[in-house]
Short mmCIF file of C-alpha atoms in Angstrom, two decimals:
data_model
loop_
_atom_site.label_atom_id
_atom_site.label_comp_id
_atom_site.label_asym_id
_atom_site.label_seq_id
_atom_site.Cartn_x
_atom_site.Cartn_y
_atom_site.Cartn_z
CA MET J 25 -0.07 0.20 -0.02
CA ASP J 26 1.09 3.44 -1.03
CA LYS J 27 2.53 5.04 2.12
CA ARG J 28 1.43 8.58 0.89
CA TRP J 29 -1.89 7.87 1.47
CA GLU J 30 -3.74 6.19 4.89
CA ARG J 31 -6.95 5.89 6.33
CA VAL J 32 -8.69 8.44 7.83
CA PRO J 33 -9.35 7.84 11.59
CA LYS J 34 -12.82 7.22 12.61
CA GLU J 35 -12.72 10.30 15.19
CA VAL J 36 -12.22 12.43 12.17
CA LEU J 37 -15.25 11.16 10.20
CA GLU J 38 -17.14 11.85 13.45
CA LYS J 39 -16.44 15.22 13.85
CA GLU J 40 -17.39 15.70 9.65
CA LYS J 41 -20.51 14.48 10.24
CA VAL J 42 -23.75 17.10 10.05
CA VAL J 43 -25.31 17.03 13.32
CA ARG J 44 -28.30 19.30 12.56
CA PRO J 45 -30.19 19.39 9.60
CA SER J 46 -30.20 22.36 7.43
CA LEU J 47 -33.11 24.71 7.89
CA THR J 48 -34.24 27.48 5.98
CA TYR J 49 -34.71 30.77 7.98
CA TRP J 50 -38.23 30.60 8.52
CA GLN J 51 -38.20 26.95 9.33
CA ASP J 52 -35.37 27.45 12.39
CA ALA J 53 -37.87 30.69 13.39
CA TRP J 54 -40.88 27.89 13.81
CA ARG J 55 -38.26 25.47 15.49
CA ARG J 56 -36.97 28.12 18.04
CA LEU J 57 -40.60 29.71 18.70
CA LYS J 58 -42.11 26.35 19.56
CA GLN J 59 -39.52 26.30 22.35
CA ASN J 60 -40.41 28.97 23.78
CA LYS J 61 -43.51 27.63 26.17
CA LEU J 62 -44.89 31.15 26.87
CA SER J 63 -44.87 31.83 23.34
CA MET J 64 -46.60 28.83 22.76
CA ILE J 65 -49.53 29.38 25.30
CA GLY J 66 -49.86 32.88 23.83
CA LEU J 67 -50.30 31.14 20.19
CA VAL J 68 -52.56 28.57 21.52
CA THR J 69 -54.71 30.99 23.55
CA ILE J 70 -55.35 33.59 20.25
CA VAL J 71 -56.19 30.51 18.70
CA LEU J 72 -58.62 29.54 20.77
CA LEU J 73 -59.80 33.49 21.55
CA PHE J 74 -60.49 33.35 17.32
CA ILE J 75 -62.43 29.90 17.68
CA LEU J 76 -64.83 30.91 20.24
CA ALA J 77 -65.30 34.40 18.94
CA ILE J 78 -66.42 33.23 15.83
CA PHE J 79 -68.23 30.15 16.68
CA GLY J 80 -69.30 30.74 20.11
CA PRO J 81 -72.39 32.95 19.46
CA ILE J 82 -72.95 30.97 16.75
CA ILE J 83 -73.76 27.68 18.56
CA SER J 84 -75.53 28.93 21.64
CA LYS J 85 -78.96 29.47 22.42
CA PHE J 86 -78.73 32.87 23.53
CA SER J 87 -77.51 35.95 21.16
CA TYR J 88 -76.02 39.11 22.55
CA GLU J 89 -79.31 40.83 22.42
CA ASP J 90 -81.49 38.60 24.11
CA GLN J 91 -83.19 39.90 27.09
CA ASN J 92 -85.18 38.29 30.23
CA LEU J 93 -85.66 41.21 32.41
CA ASN J 94 -86.93 38.36 35.48
CA LEU J 95 -83.20 36.80 35.10
CA GLY J 96 -81.05 40.02 35.73
CA ASN J 97 -77.83 39.85 37.64
CA ILE J 98 -77.86 36.81 38.61
CA PRO J 99 -74.23 35.51 39.27
CA PRO J 100 -72.23 32.33 37.94
CA ARG J 101 -72.50 31.03 41.49
CA PHE J 102 -75.03 31.11 43.83
CA GLU J 103 -76.69 29.25 46.63
CA ILE J 104 -79.81 27.25 46.39
CA TYR J 105 -82.55 26.40 48.46
CA LYS J 106 -84.58 22.81 49.21
CA VAL J 107 -88.51 23.58 48.80
CA ASP J 108 -89.02 19.81 48.37
CA ASP J 109 -87.49 17.08 45.92
CA SER J 110 -88.64 18.50 42.99
CA ASN J 111 -88.55 21.94 43.74
CA PHE J 112 -85.52 24.54 44.34
CA VAL J 113 -85.22 28.65 44.90
CA TYR J 114 -82.25 30.99 44.65
CA VAL J 115 -83.05 34.27 46.68
CA HIS J 116 -82.12 37.21 44.29
CA SER J 117 -80.32 39.90 45.73
CA GLU J 118 -83.31 42.28 45.10
CA TYR J 119 -85.08 39.82 47.53
CA LYS J 120 -87.32 37.94 45.01
CA LEU J 121 -87.15 34.25 44.60
CA ILE J 122 -85.98 32.37 41.36
CA SER J 123 -87.09 28.96 40.49
CA VAL J 124 -84.03 26.43 39.99
CA SER J 125 -83.41 23.05 39.13
CA GLU J 126 -80.77 21.18 41.73
CA LYS J 127 -78.00 21.58 39.23
CA GLY J 128 -78.47 25.07 38.84
CA GLU J 129 -80.56 25.85 35.30
CA LEU J 130 -82.41 28.89 36.24
CA PHE J 131 -86.25 28.27 35.06
CA ASP J 132 -88.44 31.75 35.65
CA MET J 133 -88.95 34.47 38.64
CA ILE J 134 -91.89 33.04 40.89
CA LEU J 135 -94.53 35.94 41.29
CA PRO J 136 -95.47 36.39 45.47
CA THR J 137 -98.88 35.53 46.56
CA LYS J 138 -98.56 38.14 49.15
CA ASP J 139 -95.99 41.16 49.29
CA ASP J 140 -95.92 42.49 53.07
CA ILE J 141 -93.63 45.49 52.10
CA SER J 142 -94.14 47.06 55.78
CA ASN J 143 -93.02 44.06 57.50
CA LEU J 144 -90.40 43.30 54.50
CA LYS J 145 -91.68 39.68 54.02
CA LYS J 146 -92.89 38.15 50.89
CA GLU J 147 -94.99 35.10 50.85
CA TYR J 148 -94.85 32.25 47.77
CA GLU J 149 -97.26 29.21 46.90
CA ILE J 150 -94.99 26.02 45.60
CA ASP J 151 -96.60 23.06 44.68
CA GLY J 152 -98.61 23.27 47.86
CA ASN J 153 -95.39 24.51 49.87
CA LYS J 154 -95.78 27.80 51.69
CA VAL J 155 -92.78 29.55 51.33
CA VAL J 156 -91.76 32.51 53.39
CA LEU J 157 -89.05 34.98 52.29
CA ASP J 158 -88.09 37.53 55.45
CA PHE J 159 -85.98 39.95 54.67
CA LYS J 160 -86.74 42.56 57.77
CA ASN J 161 -82.91 42.41 58.67
CA ALA J 162 -81.08 43.15 55.50
CA ARG J 163 -80.47 46.75 57.04
CA LYS J 164 -79.00 45.33 59.98
CA ALA J 165 -77.04 43.22 58.18
CA LYS J 166 -75.24 46.23 56.16
CA LYS J 167 -73.35 47.34 59.35
CA ASN J 168 -73.35 44.07 60.92
CA PRO J 169 -72.14 41.33 58.52
CA LYS J 170 -72.72 38.47 61.34
CA ILE J 171 -76.37 38.92 61.19
CA LYS J 172 -78.28 37.16 57.97
CA LYS J 173 -80.05 39.43 55.54
CA TYR J 174 -82.84 37.14 54.88
CA GLN J 175 -84.31 33.70 55.86
CA ILE J 176 -86.23 31.14 54.21
CA PHE J 177 -89.17 29.78 55.69
CA VAL J 178 -91.12 26.48 53.99
CA ASN J 179 -94.01 25.60 55.99
CA ASP J 180 -92.83 27.75 58.66
CA SER J 181 -89.63 25.95 59.31
CA GLU J 182 -86.38 27.47 58.57
CA VAL J 183 -84.48 26.15 56.03
CA ALA J 184 -81.10 26.65 55.17
CA PRO J 185 -78.86 26.62 52.11
CA LEU J 186 -78.79 23.64 50.17
CA LYS J 187 -75.45 23.89 48.54
CA LYS J 188 -73.48 26.20 45.82
CA VAL J 189 -74.23 25.73 42.34
CA PHE J 190 -73.01 27.15 38.89
CA ASN J 191 -74.91 28.85 36.93
CA ARG J 192 -75.92 26.24 34.06
CA THR J 193 -78.45 28.78 31.82
CA TYR J 194 -75.64 31.98 32.00
CA TYR J 195 -72.20 30.66 32.84
CA PHE J 196 -70.75 34.00 33.52
CA GLY J 197 -74.25 34.96 34.96
CA SER J 198 -76.02 37.42 33.52
CA ASP J 199 -76.44 41.34 33.47
CA ALA J 200 -78.77 44.03 34.36
CA PHE J 201 -81.48 43.58 31.46
CA GLY J 202 -81.09 39.50 32.07
CA ARG J 203 -78.43 39.55 28.77
CA ASP J 204 -76.16 36.37 28.56
CA LEU J 205 -72.64 37.67 29.90
CA PHE J 206 -71.09 34.76 28.53
CA ILE J 207 -72.42 35.46 24.98
CA ARG J 208 -71.69 38.78 24.74
CA VAL J 209 -67.71 38.32 26.12
CA LEU J 210 -67.55 36.35 22.99
CA TYR J 211 -69.45 39.03 20.64
CA GLY J 212 -66.96 41.47 22.36
CA ALA J 213 -64.16 39.36 21.38
CA ARG J 214 -65.31 39.26 17.78
CA ILE J 215 -65.79 43.04 17.58
CA SER J 216 -61.86 43.63 19.71
CA LEU J 217 -60.35 41.32 16.74
CA THR J 218 -62.14 42.48 13.89
CA VAL J 219 -60.37 45.78 14.76
CA ALA J 220 -56.96 44.37 15.73
CA VAL J 221 -57.29 42.66 12.09
CA MET J 222 -58.26 45.78 10.39
CA ALA J 223 -55.37 47.50 12.17
CA THR J 224 -52.77 44.69 11.14
CA LEU J 225 -53.87 45.15 7.53
CA VAL J 226 -53.71 48.67 7.10
CA ASN J 227 -50.46 48.60 9.37
CA PHE J 228 -48.86 45.84 6.72
CA PHE J 229 -50.42 47.51 3.34
CA VAL J 230 -50.10 51.43 3.98
CA GLY J 231 -47.29 51.19 6.68
CA ILE J 232 -44.64 48.83 4.72
CA LEU J 233 -45.41 50.31 1.50
CA TYR J 234 -45.19 53.87 2.47
CA GLY J 235 -42.13 53.31 4.97
CA GLY J 236 -40.15 51.19 2.27
CA ILE J 237 -40.80 53.97 -0.68
CA SER J 238 -39.66 56.45 1.92
CA GLY J 239 -36.60 54.37 2.89
CA TYR J 240 -35.31 53.38 -0.30
CA VAL J 241 -36.06 56.44 -2.40
CA GLY J 242 -34.45 58.41 -0.04
CA GLY J 243 -33.79 62.35 -0.67
CA ARG J 244 -36.31 65.00 -0.59
CA ILE J 245 -38.98 62.27 -1.39
CA ASP J 246 -38.18 60.59 1.96
CA SER J 247 -37.84 64.19 3.98
CA PHE J 248 -41.40 65.12 2.68
CA MET J 249 -42.91 61.75 3.15
CA MET J 250 -41.45 61.84 7.06
CA ARG J 251 -42.92 65.21 7.37
CA PHE J 252 -46.24 63.93 6.28
CA ILE J 253 -46.27 61.31 8.82
CA ASP J 254 -45.44 63.77 11.24
CA LEU J 255 -48.72 65.87 10.70
CA ILE J 256 -50.79 62.90 11.06
CA SER J 257 -48.93 61.98 14.36
CA THR J 258 -49.20 65.29 15.83
CA ILE J 259 -53.46 65.09 16.11
CA PRO J 260 -54.56 62.68 18.97
CA LEU J 261 -56.51 59.59 18.01
CA LEU J 262 -59.28 60.26 20.15
CA LEU J 263 -59.54 63.80 18.19
CA TYR J 264 -59.94 61.80 15.00
CA VAL J 265 -62.78 59.93 16.27
CA ILE J 266 -64.52 62.67 17.65
CA LEU J 267 -64.41 64.24 14.41
CA LEU J 268 -65.39 61.23 12.44
CA MET J 269 -68.75 60.66 14.53
CA VAL J 270 -69.56 64.12 13.37
CA ILE J 271 -70.09 62.78 9.79
CA ILE J 272 -70.26 59.43 10.32
CA ALA J 273 -72.66 57.53 13.32
CA PRO J 274 -70.82 56.59 16.63
CA GLY J 275 -69.75 52.75 16.21
CA LEU J 276 -67.23 49.99 14.83
CA LYS J 277 -66.42 51.83 11.51
CA THR J 278 -65.38 54.87 12.94
CA ILE J 279 -63.11 53.26 15.48
CA ILE J 280 -61.49 51.52 12.29
CA LEU J 281 -61.59 54.59 10.05
CA ALA J 282 -59.41 56.35 12.28
CA MET J 283 -57.15 54.12 13.65
CA GLY J 284 -56.95 53.04 9.72
CA ILE J 285 -55.66 57.04 9.66
CA THR J 286 -53.20 56.76 12.17
CA TYR J 287 -51.83 53.45 13.47
CA TRP J 288 -49.99 52.55 10.18
CA VAL J 289 -47.17 55.63 11.18
CA ASN J 290 -45.03 53.71 13.47
CA MET J 291 -45.07 51.26 11.20
CA ALA J 292 -43.75 53.00 8.48
CA ARG J 293 -41.05 54.51 10.25
CA ILE J 294 -40.00 50.94 11.47
CA VAL J 295 -39.61 49.79 8.21
CA ARG J 296 -38.06 53.11 6.94
CA GLY J 297 -35.26 52.45 9.12
CA GLN J 298 -34.93 49.34 7.78
CA ALA J 299 -35.09 50.19 4.27
CA LEU J 300 -32.24 52.85 5.29
CA SER J 301 -30.20 49.81 6.27
CA ILE J 302 -30.79 47.26 3.75
CA LYS J 303 -30.56 49.35 0.52
CA GLY J 304 -26.66 49.53 0.59
CA HIS J 305 -26.09 45.93 1.16
CA GLU J 306 -24.32 43.77 -2.06
CA TYR J 307 -27.34 42.01 -3.28
CA VAL J 308 -29.71 45.03 -3.68
CA LEU J 309 -26.49 46.65 -5.36
CA ALA J 310 -26.36 43.43 -7.78
CA ALA J 311 -30.17 43.72 -8.54
CA ARG J 312 -29.75 47.51 -9.67
CA THR J 313 -26.69 46.29 -11.34
CA LEU J 314 -28.74 43.45 -13.37
CA GLY J 315 -31.32 46.37 -14.52
CA ALA J 316 -34.11 45.50 -11.70
CA SER J 317 -36.44 48.27 -11.16
CA ASN J 318 -36.74 49.88 -7.94
CA ALA J 319 -40.33 48.70 -7.53
CA ARG J 320 -38.89 44.87 -7.61
CA ILE J 321 -36.12 45.85 -5.68
CA LEU J 322 -38.44 46.96 -2.87
CA VAL J 323 -40.83 44.18 -2.97
CA ARG J 324 -38.53 41.44 -3.88
CA HIS J 325 -35.63 42.28 -1.78
CA ILE J 326 -35.93 45.24 0.67
CA ILE J 327 -39.42 44.02 2.01
CA PRO J 328 -38.91 40.51 2.56
CA ASN J 329 -35.60 41.04 4.24
CA ALA J 330 -36.73 43.47 6.97
CA MET J 331 -40.16 40.97 7.56
CA GLY J 332 -38.54 39.89 10.76
CA PRO J 333 -38.82 43.32 12.62
CA ILE J 334 -42.05 43.97 10.85
CA ILE J 335 -44.01 40.67 12.35
CA VAL J 336 -42.66 41.35 15.55
CA SER J 337 -44.03 45.07 15.43
CA LEU J 338 -47.34 43.89 13.95
CA THR J 339 -47.80 41.36 16.66
CA MET J 340 -46.86 44.20 19.15
CA MET J 341 -49.62 46.97 17.93
CA ILE J 342 -52.38 44.25 17.75
CA PRO J 343 -52.83 44.33 21.88
CA SER J 344 -52.26 47.99 21.69
CA ALA J 345 -55.25 48.37 18.80
CA ILE J 346 -57.53 46.03 21.03
CA PHE J 347 -56.67 48.34 24.33
CA THR J 348 -57.86 51.30 22.16
CA GLU J 349 -60.77 50.02 20.65
CA SER J 350 -61.84 48.94 24.65
CA PHE J 351 -60.89 52.39 25.89
CA LEU J 352 -62.97 54.05 23.16
CA SER J 353 -65.80 52.06 24.04
CA PHE J 354 -65.65 52.27 27.55
CA ILE J 355 -65.80 56.14 27.37
CA GLY J 356 -68.83 56.03 25.11
CA LEU J 357 -66.90 56.47 21.61
CA GLY J 358 -67.39 53.17 20.32
CA VAL J 359 -70.02 50.51 19.37
CA SER J 360 -73.78 51.14 20.49
CA ALA J 361 -75.99 49.50 22.38
CA PRO J 362 -77.11 46.95 22.23
CA GLN J 363 -73.90 45.74 20.51
CA ALA J 364 -71.47 44.39 22.99
CA SER J 365 -67.81 45.24 23.33
CA TRP J 366 -65.52 44.69 26.12
CA GLY J 367 -65.31 48.32 26.99
CA THR J 368 -68.79 48.99 27.02
CA LEU J 369 -69.00 45.99 28.96
CA ALA J 370 -66.66 47.28 31.40
CA SER J 371 -68.24 50.33 31.45
CA ASP J 372 -72.09 49.40 31.97
CA ALA J 373 -70.32 46.89 35.03
CA LEU J 374 -68.94 50.24 36.83
CA GLY J 375 -72.85 51.22 37.87
CA GLY J 376 -72.87 47.89 40.08
CA LEU J 377 -69.42 46.89 40.76
CA ARG J 378 -70.40 46.56 44.52
CA SER J 379 -73.02 44.34 44.48
CA TYR J 380 -72.16 42.76 41.01
CA PRO J 381 -68.42 42.65 40.74
CA TYR J 382 -68.14 39.28 38.15
CA GLN J 383 -70.02 42.12 35.38
CA LEU J 384 -66.68 43.69 35.27
CA ILE J 385 -64.37 41.15 36.16
CA PHE J 386 -64.88 38.66 33.41
CA PRO J 387 -64.61 41.69 30.42
CA SER J 388 -61.37 42.76 32.15
CA LEU J 389 -60.15 39.42 32.81
CA ALA J 390 -60.69 38.92 28.45
CA ILE J 391 -58.99 41.92 27.91
CA SER J 392 -56.12 41.02 30.03
CA ILE J 393 -55.42 37.53 28.69
CA THR J 394 -55.63 38.64 24.64
CA MET J 395 -52.95 41.48 25.62
CA LEU J 396 -50.68 39.14 27.79
CA ALA J 397 -51.03 36.46 24.89
CA PHE J 398 -50.31 38.88 21.96
CA ASN J 399 -47.45 39.98 23.93
CA PHE J 400 -46.18 36.50 24.62
CA LEU J 401 -45.99 35.87 21.51
CA GLY J 402 -44.38 39.05 20.06
CA ASP J 403 -41.38 38.01 22.48
CA GLY J 404 -41.36 34.84 21.18
CA LEU J 405 -41.42 36.15 17.56
CA ARG J 406 -38.79 38.46 18.48
CA ASP J 407 -36.33 36.01 19.61
CA ALA J 408 -37.20 33.46 17.49
CA LEU J 409 -36.57 35.66 14.03
CA ASP J 410 -33.12 37.55 15.63
CA PRO J 411 -30.53 35.39 13.71
CA ARG J 412 -27.95 36.51 16.24
CA LEU J 413 -30.05 34.10 18.97
CA ARG J 414 -29.60 31.20 16.60
CA LYS J 415 -28.08 28.25 18.35
#
């Protein structure tokens, strides 16, 4: 055997093996995103929210505007009293009896046979059983929590609460008009997500193109386009909404139009900065040398290579759009009744906050969870799309 040639040691061959398969930029970003648990929790939450917002109100037996004044202000969990083996009642905070099942299904309000206003008593007849609701100690109970607000007597015998059950008719309880709060929260998610999607589309098409053209062309055109952005951003969003309400009736269209006018400004600034840094790269100069048009260079080279920061910025702007819509609805500049938005639900619940806190808790939780989910996803995308963090 020729001594000039020798076998390569096995250890050297092992070092030459490709340990990790070759991945594209987006495949590697998805791989890293899946490793971020908080980002995946945010992504799953957003997907579930979209599914519930789209299909929840469709499959429900209630709509966002269905009212039952007899079943207003009933919490998602309450105590029930046993009258007999087949009859159970719930004592409403307004001292009226609601017929319920043992599992928590609501039927209807029971009308009293005798209403003794002077002694603060109500008498009922339920399948031959005499039921008395005595709430004469209600005022004393406000000063001394140890005193019972009311007492229930069935056939002259005091009855203790049987148990606490969940509301099987209105899962999140009902509002002052007896409307299903669960469906109204889901319908509010439709409105908030609609605003978020529309703001994202405006950012994507208007903001990216405007900022890309400004950064790529440069010179006087860039200066003029940036001064136009400064002019738009000096006027507050609230003023745009008020001015549009004079022309258009207040509602979802007004909010979407106002946000469409102003929300693309920050995206345009981000894309302009990316375009200014990318247009000096070798592949852009090579494309220009080969005779590619400015539009082709912008669409095929500059914008695709700036998609990482663009996607992260879009994800971060969505919760801001949702919160802005909720705030405008909260102060009365959003959707009009009986339509439900998370902001209007929170505004309507303020009046009865001490008596019915659940009416504010659920829309507030919906806003908080949605914003956290988008922020978690945005943080994960920022890390996943950063080539410097690639391992």
